[in-house]
Short mmCIF file of C-alpha atoms in Angstrom, two decimals:
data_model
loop_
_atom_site.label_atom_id
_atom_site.label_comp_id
_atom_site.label_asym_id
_atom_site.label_seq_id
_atom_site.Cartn_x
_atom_site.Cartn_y
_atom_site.Cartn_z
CA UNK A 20 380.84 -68.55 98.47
CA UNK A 21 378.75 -65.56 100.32
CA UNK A 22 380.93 -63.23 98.63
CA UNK A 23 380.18 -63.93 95.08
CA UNK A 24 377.12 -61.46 95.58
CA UNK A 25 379.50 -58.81 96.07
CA UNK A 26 379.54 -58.88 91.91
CA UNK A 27 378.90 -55.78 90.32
CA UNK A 28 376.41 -57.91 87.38
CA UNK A 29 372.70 -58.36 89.30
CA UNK A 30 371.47 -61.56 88.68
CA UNK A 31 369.93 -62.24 85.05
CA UNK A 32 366.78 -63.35 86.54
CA UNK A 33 366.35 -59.90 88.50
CA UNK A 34 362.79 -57.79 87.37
CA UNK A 35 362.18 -54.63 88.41
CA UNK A 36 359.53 -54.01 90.83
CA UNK A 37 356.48 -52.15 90.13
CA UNK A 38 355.59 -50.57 93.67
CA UNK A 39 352.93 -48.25 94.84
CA UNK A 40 353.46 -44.34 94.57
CA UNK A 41 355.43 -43.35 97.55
CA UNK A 42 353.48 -40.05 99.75
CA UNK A 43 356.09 -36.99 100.24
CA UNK A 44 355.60 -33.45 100.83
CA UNK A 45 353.72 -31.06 98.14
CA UNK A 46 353.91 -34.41 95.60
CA UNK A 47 353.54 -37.78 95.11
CA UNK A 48 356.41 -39.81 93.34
CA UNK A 49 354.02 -41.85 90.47
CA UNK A 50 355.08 -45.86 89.60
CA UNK A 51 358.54 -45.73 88.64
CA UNK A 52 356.83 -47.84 85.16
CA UNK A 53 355.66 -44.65 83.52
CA UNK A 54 358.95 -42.75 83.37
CA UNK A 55 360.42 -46.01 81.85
CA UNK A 56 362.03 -46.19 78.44
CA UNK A 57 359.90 -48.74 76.32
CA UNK A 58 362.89 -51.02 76.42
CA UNK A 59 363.63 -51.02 79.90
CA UNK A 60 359.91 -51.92 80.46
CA UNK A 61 359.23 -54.70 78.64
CA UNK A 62 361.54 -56.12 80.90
CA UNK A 63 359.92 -55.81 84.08
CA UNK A 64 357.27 -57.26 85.92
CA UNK A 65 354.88 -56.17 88.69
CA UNK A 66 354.73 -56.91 92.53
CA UNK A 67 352.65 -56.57 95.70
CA UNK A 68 352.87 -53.29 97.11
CA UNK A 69 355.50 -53.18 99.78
CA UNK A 70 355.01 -50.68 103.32
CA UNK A 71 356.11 -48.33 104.05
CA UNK A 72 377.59 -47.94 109.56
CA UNK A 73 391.64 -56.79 112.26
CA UNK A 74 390.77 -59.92 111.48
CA UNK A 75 387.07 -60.46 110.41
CA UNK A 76 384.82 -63.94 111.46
CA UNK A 77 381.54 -64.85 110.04
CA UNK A 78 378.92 -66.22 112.54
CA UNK A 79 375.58 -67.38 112.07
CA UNK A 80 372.53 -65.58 113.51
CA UNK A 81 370.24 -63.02 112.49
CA UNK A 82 370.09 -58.58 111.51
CA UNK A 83 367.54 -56.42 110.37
CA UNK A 84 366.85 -52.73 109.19
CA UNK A 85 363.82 -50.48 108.60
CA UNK A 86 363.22 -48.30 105.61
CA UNK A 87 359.78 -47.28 103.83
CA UNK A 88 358.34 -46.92 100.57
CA UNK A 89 358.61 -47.11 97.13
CA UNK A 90 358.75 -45.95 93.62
CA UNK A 91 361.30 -44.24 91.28
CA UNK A 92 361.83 -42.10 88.51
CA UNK A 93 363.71 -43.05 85.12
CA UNK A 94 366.10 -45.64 84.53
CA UNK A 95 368.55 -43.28 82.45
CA UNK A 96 368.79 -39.99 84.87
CA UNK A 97 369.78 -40.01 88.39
CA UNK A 98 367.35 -37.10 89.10
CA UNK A 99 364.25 -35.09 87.25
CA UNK A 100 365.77 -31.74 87.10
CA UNK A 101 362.53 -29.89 86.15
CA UNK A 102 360.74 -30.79 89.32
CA UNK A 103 363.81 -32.27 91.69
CA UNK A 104 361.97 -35.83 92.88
CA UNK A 105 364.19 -38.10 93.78
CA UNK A 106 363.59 -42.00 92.93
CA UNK A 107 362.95 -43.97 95.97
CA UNK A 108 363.56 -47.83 96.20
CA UNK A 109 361.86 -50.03 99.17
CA UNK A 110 362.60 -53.22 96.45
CA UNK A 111 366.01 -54.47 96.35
CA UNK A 112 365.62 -55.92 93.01
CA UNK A 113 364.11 -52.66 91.35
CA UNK A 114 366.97 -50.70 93.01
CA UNK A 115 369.38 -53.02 91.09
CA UNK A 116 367.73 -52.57 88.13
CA UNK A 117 368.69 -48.41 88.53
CA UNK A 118 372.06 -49.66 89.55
CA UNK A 119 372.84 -51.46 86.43
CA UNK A 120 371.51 -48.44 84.42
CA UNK A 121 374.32 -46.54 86.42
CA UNK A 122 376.90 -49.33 85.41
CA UNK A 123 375.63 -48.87 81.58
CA UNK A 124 376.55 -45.45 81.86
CA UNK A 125 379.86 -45.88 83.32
CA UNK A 126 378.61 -43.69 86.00
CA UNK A 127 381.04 -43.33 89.00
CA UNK A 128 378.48 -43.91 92.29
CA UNK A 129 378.89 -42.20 95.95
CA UNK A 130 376.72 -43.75 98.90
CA UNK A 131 376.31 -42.53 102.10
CA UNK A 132 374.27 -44.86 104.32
CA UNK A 133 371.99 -43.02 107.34
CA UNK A 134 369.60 -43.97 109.41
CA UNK A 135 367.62 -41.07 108.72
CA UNK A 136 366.41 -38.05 110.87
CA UNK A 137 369.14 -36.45 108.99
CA UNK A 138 370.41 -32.93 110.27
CA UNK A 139 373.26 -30.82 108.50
CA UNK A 140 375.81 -33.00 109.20
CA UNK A 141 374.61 -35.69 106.67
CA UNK A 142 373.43 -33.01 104.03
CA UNK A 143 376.96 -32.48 103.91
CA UNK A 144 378.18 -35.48 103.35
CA UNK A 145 375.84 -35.89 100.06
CA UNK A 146 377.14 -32.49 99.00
CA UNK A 147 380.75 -33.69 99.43
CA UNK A 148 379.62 -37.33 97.37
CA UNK A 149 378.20 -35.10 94.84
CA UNK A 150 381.38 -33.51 94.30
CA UNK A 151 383.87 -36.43 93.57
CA UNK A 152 380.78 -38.54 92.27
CA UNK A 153 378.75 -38.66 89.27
CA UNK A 154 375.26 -40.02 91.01
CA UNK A 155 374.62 -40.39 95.03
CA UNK A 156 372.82 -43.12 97.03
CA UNK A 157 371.24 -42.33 100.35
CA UNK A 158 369.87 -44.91 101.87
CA UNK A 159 367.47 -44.37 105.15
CA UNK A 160 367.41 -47.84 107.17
CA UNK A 161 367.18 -48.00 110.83
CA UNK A 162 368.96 -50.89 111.78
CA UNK A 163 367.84 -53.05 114.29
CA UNK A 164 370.81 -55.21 115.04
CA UNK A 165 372.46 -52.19 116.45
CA UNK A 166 370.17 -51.77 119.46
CA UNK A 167 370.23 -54.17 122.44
CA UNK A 168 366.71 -55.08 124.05
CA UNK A 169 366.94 -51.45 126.74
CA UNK A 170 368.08 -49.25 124.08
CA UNK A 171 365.87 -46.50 121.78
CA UNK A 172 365.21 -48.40 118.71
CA UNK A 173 361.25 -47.70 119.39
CA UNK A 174 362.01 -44.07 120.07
CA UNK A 175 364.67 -43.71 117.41
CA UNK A 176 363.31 -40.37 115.26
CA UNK A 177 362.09 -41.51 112.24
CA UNK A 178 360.91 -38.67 109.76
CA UNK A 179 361.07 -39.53 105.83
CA UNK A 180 358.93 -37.17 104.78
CA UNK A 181 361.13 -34.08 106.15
CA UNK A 182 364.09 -36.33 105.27
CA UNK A 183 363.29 -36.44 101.79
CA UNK A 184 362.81 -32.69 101.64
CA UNK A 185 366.32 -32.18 102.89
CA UNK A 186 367.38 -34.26 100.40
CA UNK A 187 365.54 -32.53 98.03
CA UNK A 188 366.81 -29.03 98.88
CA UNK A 189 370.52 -30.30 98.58
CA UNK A 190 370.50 -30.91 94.55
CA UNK A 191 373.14 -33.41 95.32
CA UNK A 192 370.83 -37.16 95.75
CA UNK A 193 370.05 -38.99 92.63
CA UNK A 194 368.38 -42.00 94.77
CA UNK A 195 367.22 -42.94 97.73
CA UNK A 196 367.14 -46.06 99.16
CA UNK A 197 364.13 -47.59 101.80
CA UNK A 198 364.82 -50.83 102.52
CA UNK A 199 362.52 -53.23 104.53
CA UNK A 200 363.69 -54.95 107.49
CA UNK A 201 362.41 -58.31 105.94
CA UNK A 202 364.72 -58.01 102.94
CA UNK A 203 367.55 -56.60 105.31
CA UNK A 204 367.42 -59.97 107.42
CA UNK A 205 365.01 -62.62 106.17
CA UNK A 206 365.79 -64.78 109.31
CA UNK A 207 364.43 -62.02 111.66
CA UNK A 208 366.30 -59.57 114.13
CA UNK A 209 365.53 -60.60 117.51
CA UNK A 210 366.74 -57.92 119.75
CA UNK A 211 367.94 -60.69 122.21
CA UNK A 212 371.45 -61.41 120.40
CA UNK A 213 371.01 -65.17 121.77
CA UNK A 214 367.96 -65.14 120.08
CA UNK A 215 369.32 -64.32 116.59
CA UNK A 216 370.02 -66.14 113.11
CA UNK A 217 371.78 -65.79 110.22
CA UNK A 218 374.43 -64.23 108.55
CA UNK A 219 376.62 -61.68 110.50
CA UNK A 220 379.77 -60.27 110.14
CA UNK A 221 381.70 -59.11 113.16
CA UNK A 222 385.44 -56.66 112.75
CA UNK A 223 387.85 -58.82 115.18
CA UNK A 224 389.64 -56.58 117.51
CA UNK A 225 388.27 -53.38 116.64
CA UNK A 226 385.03 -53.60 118.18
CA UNK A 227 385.04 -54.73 121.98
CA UNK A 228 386.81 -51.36 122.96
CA UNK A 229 385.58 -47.67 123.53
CA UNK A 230 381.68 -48.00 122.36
CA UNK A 231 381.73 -51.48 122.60
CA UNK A 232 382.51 -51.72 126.22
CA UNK A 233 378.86 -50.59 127.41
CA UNK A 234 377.59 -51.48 123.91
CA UNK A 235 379.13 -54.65 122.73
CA UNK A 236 376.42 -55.65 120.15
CA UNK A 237 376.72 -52.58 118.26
CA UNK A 238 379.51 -53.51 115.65
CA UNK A 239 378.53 -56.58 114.84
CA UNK A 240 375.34 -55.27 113.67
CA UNK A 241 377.14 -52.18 111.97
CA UNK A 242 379.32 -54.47 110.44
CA UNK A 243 376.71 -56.78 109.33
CA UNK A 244 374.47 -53.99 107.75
CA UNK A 245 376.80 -52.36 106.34
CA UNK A 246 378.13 -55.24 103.98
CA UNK A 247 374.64 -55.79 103.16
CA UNK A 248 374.20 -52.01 101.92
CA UNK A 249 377.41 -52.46 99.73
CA UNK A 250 376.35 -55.86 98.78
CA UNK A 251 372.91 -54.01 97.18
CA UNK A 252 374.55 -50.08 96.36
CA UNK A 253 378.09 -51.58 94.81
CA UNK A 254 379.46 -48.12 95.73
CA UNK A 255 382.26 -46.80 93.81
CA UNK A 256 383.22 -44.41 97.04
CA UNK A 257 381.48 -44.55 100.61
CA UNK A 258 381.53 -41.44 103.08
CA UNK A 259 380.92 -41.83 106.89
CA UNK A 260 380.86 -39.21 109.32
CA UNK A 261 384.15 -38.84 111.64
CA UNK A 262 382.14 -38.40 114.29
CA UNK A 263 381.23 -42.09 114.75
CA UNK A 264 385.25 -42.49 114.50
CA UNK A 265 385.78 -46.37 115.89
CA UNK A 266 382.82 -46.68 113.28
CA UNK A 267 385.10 -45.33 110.86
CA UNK A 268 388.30 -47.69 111.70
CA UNK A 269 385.89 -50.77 111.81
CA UNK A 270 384.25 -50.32 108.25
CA UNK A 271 387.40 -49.50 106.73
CA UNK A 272 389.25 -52.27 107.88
CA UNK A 273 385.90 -54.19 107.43
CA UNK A 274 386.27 -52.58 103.53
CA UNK A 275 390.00 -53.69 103.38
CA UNK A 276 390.19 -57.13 104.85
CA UNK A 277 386.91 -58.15 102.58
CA UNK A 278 388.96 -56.82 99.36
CA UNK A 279 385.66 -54.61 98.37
CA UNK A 280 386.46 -52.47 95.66
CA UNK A 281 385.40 -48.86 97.34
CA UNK A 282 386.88 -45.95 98.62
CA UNK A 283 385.98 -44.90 101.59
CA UNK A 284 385.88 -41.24 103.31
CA UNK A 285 385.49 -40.12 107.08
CA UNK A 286 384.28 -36.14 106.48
CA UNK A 287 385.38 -34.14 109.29
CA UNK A 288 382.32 -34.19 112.44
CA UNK A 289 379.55 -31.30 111.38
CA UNK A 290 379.41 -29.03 114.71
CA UNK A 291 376.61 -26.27 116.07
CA UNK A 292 377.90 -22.86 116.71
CA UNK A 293 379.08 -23.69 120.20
CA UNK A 294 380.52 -27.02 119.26
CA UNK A 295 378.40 -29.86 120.15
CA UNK A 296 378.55 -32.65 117.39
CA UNK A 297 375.24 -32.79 115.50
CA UNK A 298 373.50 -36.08 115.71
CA UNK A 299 370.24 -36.90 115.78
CA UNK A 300 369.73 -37.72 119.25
CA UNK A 301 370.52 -33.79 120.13
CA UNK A 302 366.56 -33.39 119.42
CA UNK A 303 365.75 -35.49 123.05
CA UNK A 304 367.58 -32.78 124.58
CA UNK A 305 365.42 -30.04 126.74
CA UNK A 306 366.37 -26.76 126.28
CA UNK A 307 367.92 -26.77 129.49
CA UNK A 308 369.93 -29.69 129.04
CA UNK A 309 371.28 -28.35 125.93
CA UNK A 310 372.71 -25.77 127.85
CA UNK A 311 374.91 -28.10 129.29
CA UNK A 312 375.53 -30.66 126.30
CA UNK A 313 378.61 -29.29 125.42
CA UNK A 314 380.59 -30.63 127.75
CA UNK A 315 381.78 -33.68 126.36
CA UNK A 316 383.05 -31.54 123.52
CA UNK A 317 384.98 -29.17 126.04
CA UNK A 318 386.20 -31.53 128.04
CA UNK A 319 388.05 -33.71 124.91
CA UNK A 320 389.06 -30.41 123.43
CA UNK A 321 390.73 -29.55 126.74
CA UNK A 322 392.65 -32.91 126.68
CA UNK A 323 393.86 -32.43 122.92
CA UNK A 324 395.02 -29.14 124.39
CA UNK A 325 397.19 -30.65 126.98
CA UNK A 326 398.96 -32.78 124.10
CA UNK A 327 399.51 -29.94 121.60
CA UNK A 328 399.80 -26.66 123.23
CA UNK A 329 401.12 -27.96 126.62
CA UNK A 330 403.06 -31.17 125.73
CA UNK A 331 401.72 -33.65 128.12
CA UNK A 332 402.23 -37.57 126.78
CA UNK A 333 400.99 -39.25 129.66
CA UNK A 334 397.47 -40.49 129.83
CA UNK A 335 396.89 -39.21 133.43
CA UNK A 336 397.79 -35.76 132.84
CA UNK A 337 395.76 -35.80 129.68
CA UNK A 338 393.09 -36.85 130.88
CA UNK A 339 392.65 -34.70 133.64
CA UNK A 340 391.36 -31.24 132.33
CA UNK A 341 388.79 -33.22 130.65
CA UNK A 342 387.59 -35.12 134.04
CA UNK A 343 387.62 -31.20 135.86
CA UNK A 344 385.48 -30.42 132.96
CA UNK A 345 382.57 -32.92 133.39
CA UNK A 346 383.11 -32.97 137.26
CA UNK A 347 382.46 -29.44 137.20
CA UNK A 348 379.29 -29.99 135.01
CA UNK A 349 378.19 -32.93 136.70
CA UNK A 350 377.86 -30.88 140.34
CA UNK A 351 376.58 -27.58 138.97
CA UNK A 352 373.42 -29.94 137.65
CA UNK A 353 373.27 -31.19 141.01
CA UNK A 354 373.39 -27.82 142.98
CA UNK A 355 371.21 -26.07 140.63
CA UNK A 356 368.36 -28.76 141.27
CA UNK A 357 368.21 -29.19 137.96
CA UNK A 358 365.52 -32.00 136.35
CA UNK A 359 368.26 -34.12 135.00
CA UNK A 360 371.09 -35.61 135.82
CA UNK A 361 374.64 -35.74 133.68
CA UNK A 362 376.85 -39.21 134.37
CA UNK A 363 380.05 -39.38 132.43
CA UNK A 364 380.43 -43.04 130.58
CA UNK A 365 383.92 -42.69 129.78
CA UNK A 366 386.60 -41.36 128.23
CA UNK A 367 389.36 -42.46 125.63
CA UNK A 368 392.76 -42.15 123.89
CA UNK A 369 393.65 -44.57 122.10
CA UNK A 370 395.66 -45.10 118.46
CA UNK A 371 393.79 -44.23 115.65
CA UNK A 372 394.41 -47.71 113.75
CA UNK A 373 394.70 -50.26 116.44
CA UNK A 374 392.24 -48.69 118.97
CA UNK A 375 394.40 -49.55 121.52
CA UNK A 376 394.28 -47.48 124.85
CA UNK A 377 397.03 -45.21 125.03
CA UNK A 378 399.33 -44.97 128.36
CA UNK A 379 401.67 -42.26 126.78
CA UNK A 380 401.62 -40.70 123.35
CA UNK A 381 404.35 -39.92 121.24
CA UNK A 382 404.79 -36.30 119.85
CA UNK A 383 403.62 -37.20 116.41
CA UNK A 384 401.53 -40.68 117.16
CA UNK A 385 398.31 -40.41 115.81
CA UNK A 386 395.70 -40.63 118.02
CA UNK A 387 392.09 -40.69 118.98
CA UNK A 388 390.57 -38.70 121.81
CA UNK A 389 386.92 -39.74 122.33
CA UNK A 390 384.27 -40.16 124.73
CA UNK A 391 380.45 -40.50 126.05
CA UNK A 392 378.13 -38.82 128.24
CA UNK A 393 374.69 -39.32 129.18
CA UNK A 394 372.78 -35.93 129.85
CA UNK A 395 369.30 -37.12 131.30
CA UNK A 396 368.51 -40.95 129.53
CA UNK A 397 370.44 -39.27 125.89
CA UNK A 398 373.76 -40.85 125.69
CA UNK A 399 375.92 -38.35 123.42
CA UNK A 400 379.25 -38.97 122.04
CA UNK A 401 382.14 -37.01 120.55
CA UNK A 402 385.97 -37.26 119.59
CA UNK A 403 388.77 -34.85 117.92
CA UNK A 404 391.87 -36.38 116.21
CA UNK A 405 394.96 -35.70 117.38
CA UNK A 406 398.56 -35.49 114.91
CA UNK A 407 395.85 -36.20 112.02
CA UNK A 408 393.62 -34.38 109.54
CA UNK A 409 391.02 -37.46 109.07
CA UNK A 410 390.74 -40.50 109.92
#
């Protein structure tokens, strides 16, 4: 019965780890053991250090995740206001124990899973947790069964200790979550997916279109971490960013068709002054590729257009503003001699449950309008909603 450890009760047996004092800008976080109360310590016992998002099938194979360090503060607050440290957890077992202190309390708990190098866009979705929820999770894991063997997992920024500042600076996180990739997947994550083990879960349906043409490992291994993250967290409410939208459909069908008890939230996508989608991967771009980065955004933009202000239903003539737009882009690289070159990976509308690709739209048919580029080797993607506020 795999999902009996979706239960809210940890198991009895469960101790909470004592782990070394976790290194973090102007301060160290001490053993969580000090801040204890008497009761609550009695109970635990030490450990060795640890280092430092349709129809669903189960499969067996393997995942994995990265996350870093330890300790935490007291079992009874979600944060130390006087100083503003937040507890971090590398142990799943002592982040349970912090859990069931949150249960005790009746404490209503928001999570918002990352894979850190967070920018603005995730700051606000822990601001937006912090407003509907009583404590916040944040949990920093860099998740290996997302990347085939030729993608960036290597060069994928990692950066806790300015991570942990932003969190910091928000007043909204009461914990933070570091997982290690051998609790993540104790069978190993292989990047070779015929090479893999274990336990993984996989959204039927929802996950071999859009992204998962050119990337059709990804979901499965969102999927698959994802349940894992709930399985430790046992969020009362989730919130995901609606810029990964088919992200968004798969983990709340995902949500719905494993009857988890959690509401989930897709915030509206976090945008820079001239509209480019924040995301970590904008910090591979040159300056004078971010000149040009935009265009995915203008180009989708300019096929919403077509639908609302102009009326077009059919795919073609939707799509075409947004294919003069990253033509246009794509040969003004070229003549300029520019260092780089910008390739267009494709573009989408399709129905915002189903995912289906969309021939003709109806004048109130909710849709999605989505799509990738790559400008030099940084693949960038983007969508806006179309006849709906959020997805």
């Amino acid at each position: 019965m795999p999902l009996a450890l979706l239960s809210r009760r940890a198991p009895a047996a469960a101790a909470l780890h004592l782990a070394r004092p976790l290194r973090v800008p102007s301060l160290i976080l001490t053993p969580h053991a000090r801040k204890l109360r008497p009761s609550l310590l009695s109970s635990c016992s030490s450990s060795s250090p640890s280092p430092l998002g349709p129809l669903l099938s189960f499969t067996t194979s393997t995942v994995s995740s990265t996350m870093d360090s330890s300790s935490s503060s007291t079992a009874t607050t979600t944060t130390t206001p006087s100083t503003g440290e937040i507890p971090v957890f590398d142990t799943i077992a002592s982040f349970r124990e912090w859990r069931k202190e949150m249960t005790r309390q009746n404490k209503v708990v928001g999570f918002v899973p990352t894979m850190g190098a967070l920018h603005s866009g995730h700051l606000g979705l822990v601001q937006i947790a912090r407003q509907e929820c009583d404590a916040v999770v944040v949990s920093i894991f860099v998740n290996p069964a997302q990347f085939a063997p030729h993608e960036d997992l290597d060069q994928y920024p990692r950066s806790f200790d300015t991570d942990y500042a932003s969190l910091v600076a928000t007043k909204a996180c009461s914990a933070i979550l570091l997982p290690k990739v051998s609790e993540m997947y104790p069978s190993g994550i292989p990047l070779d997916r015929s090479q893999q083990r274990g336990a993984f879960v996989e959204v039927v349906g929802l996950s071999h279109q859009m992204e998962g043409i050119t990337r059709p490992h990804f979901f499965r291994g969102v999927a698959t971490v994802v349940t894992k993250l709930f399985n430790i967290v046992q969020p009362d409410r989730v919130y995901f960013g609606q810029k990964d939208a088919q992200q968004c459909v798969v983990v709340r069908t995902m949500i719905r068709d494993l009857l988890l008890p959690i509401k989930m939230r897709a915030i509206p996508t976090s945008r820079e002054a001239d509209g480019l989608a924040m995301s970590s991967r904008n910090r591979y771009l040159t300056p004078e590729m971010r000149n040009v980065a935009t265009l995915l955004h203008r180009a989708i933009s300019a096929a919403k257009k077509a639908i609302v202000e102009q009326g077009a239903s059919e795919r073609e003539a939707i799509l075409k503003p947004a294919h003069a737009i990253i033509d246009q882009v794509v040969e003004e690289v070229r003549t300029q001699g520019l260092p780089f070159q910008v390739r267009l990976d494709y573009l989408s509308l399709v129905d915002v449950e189903t995912l289906t690709e969309l021939e003709t739209i109806g004048q109130s048919q909710a849709a999605i309008l989505s799509g990738a580029v790559y400008v030099g080797t940084t693949r960038l993607i983007d969508n806006v909603l179309v006849h709906t506020e959020e997805l």
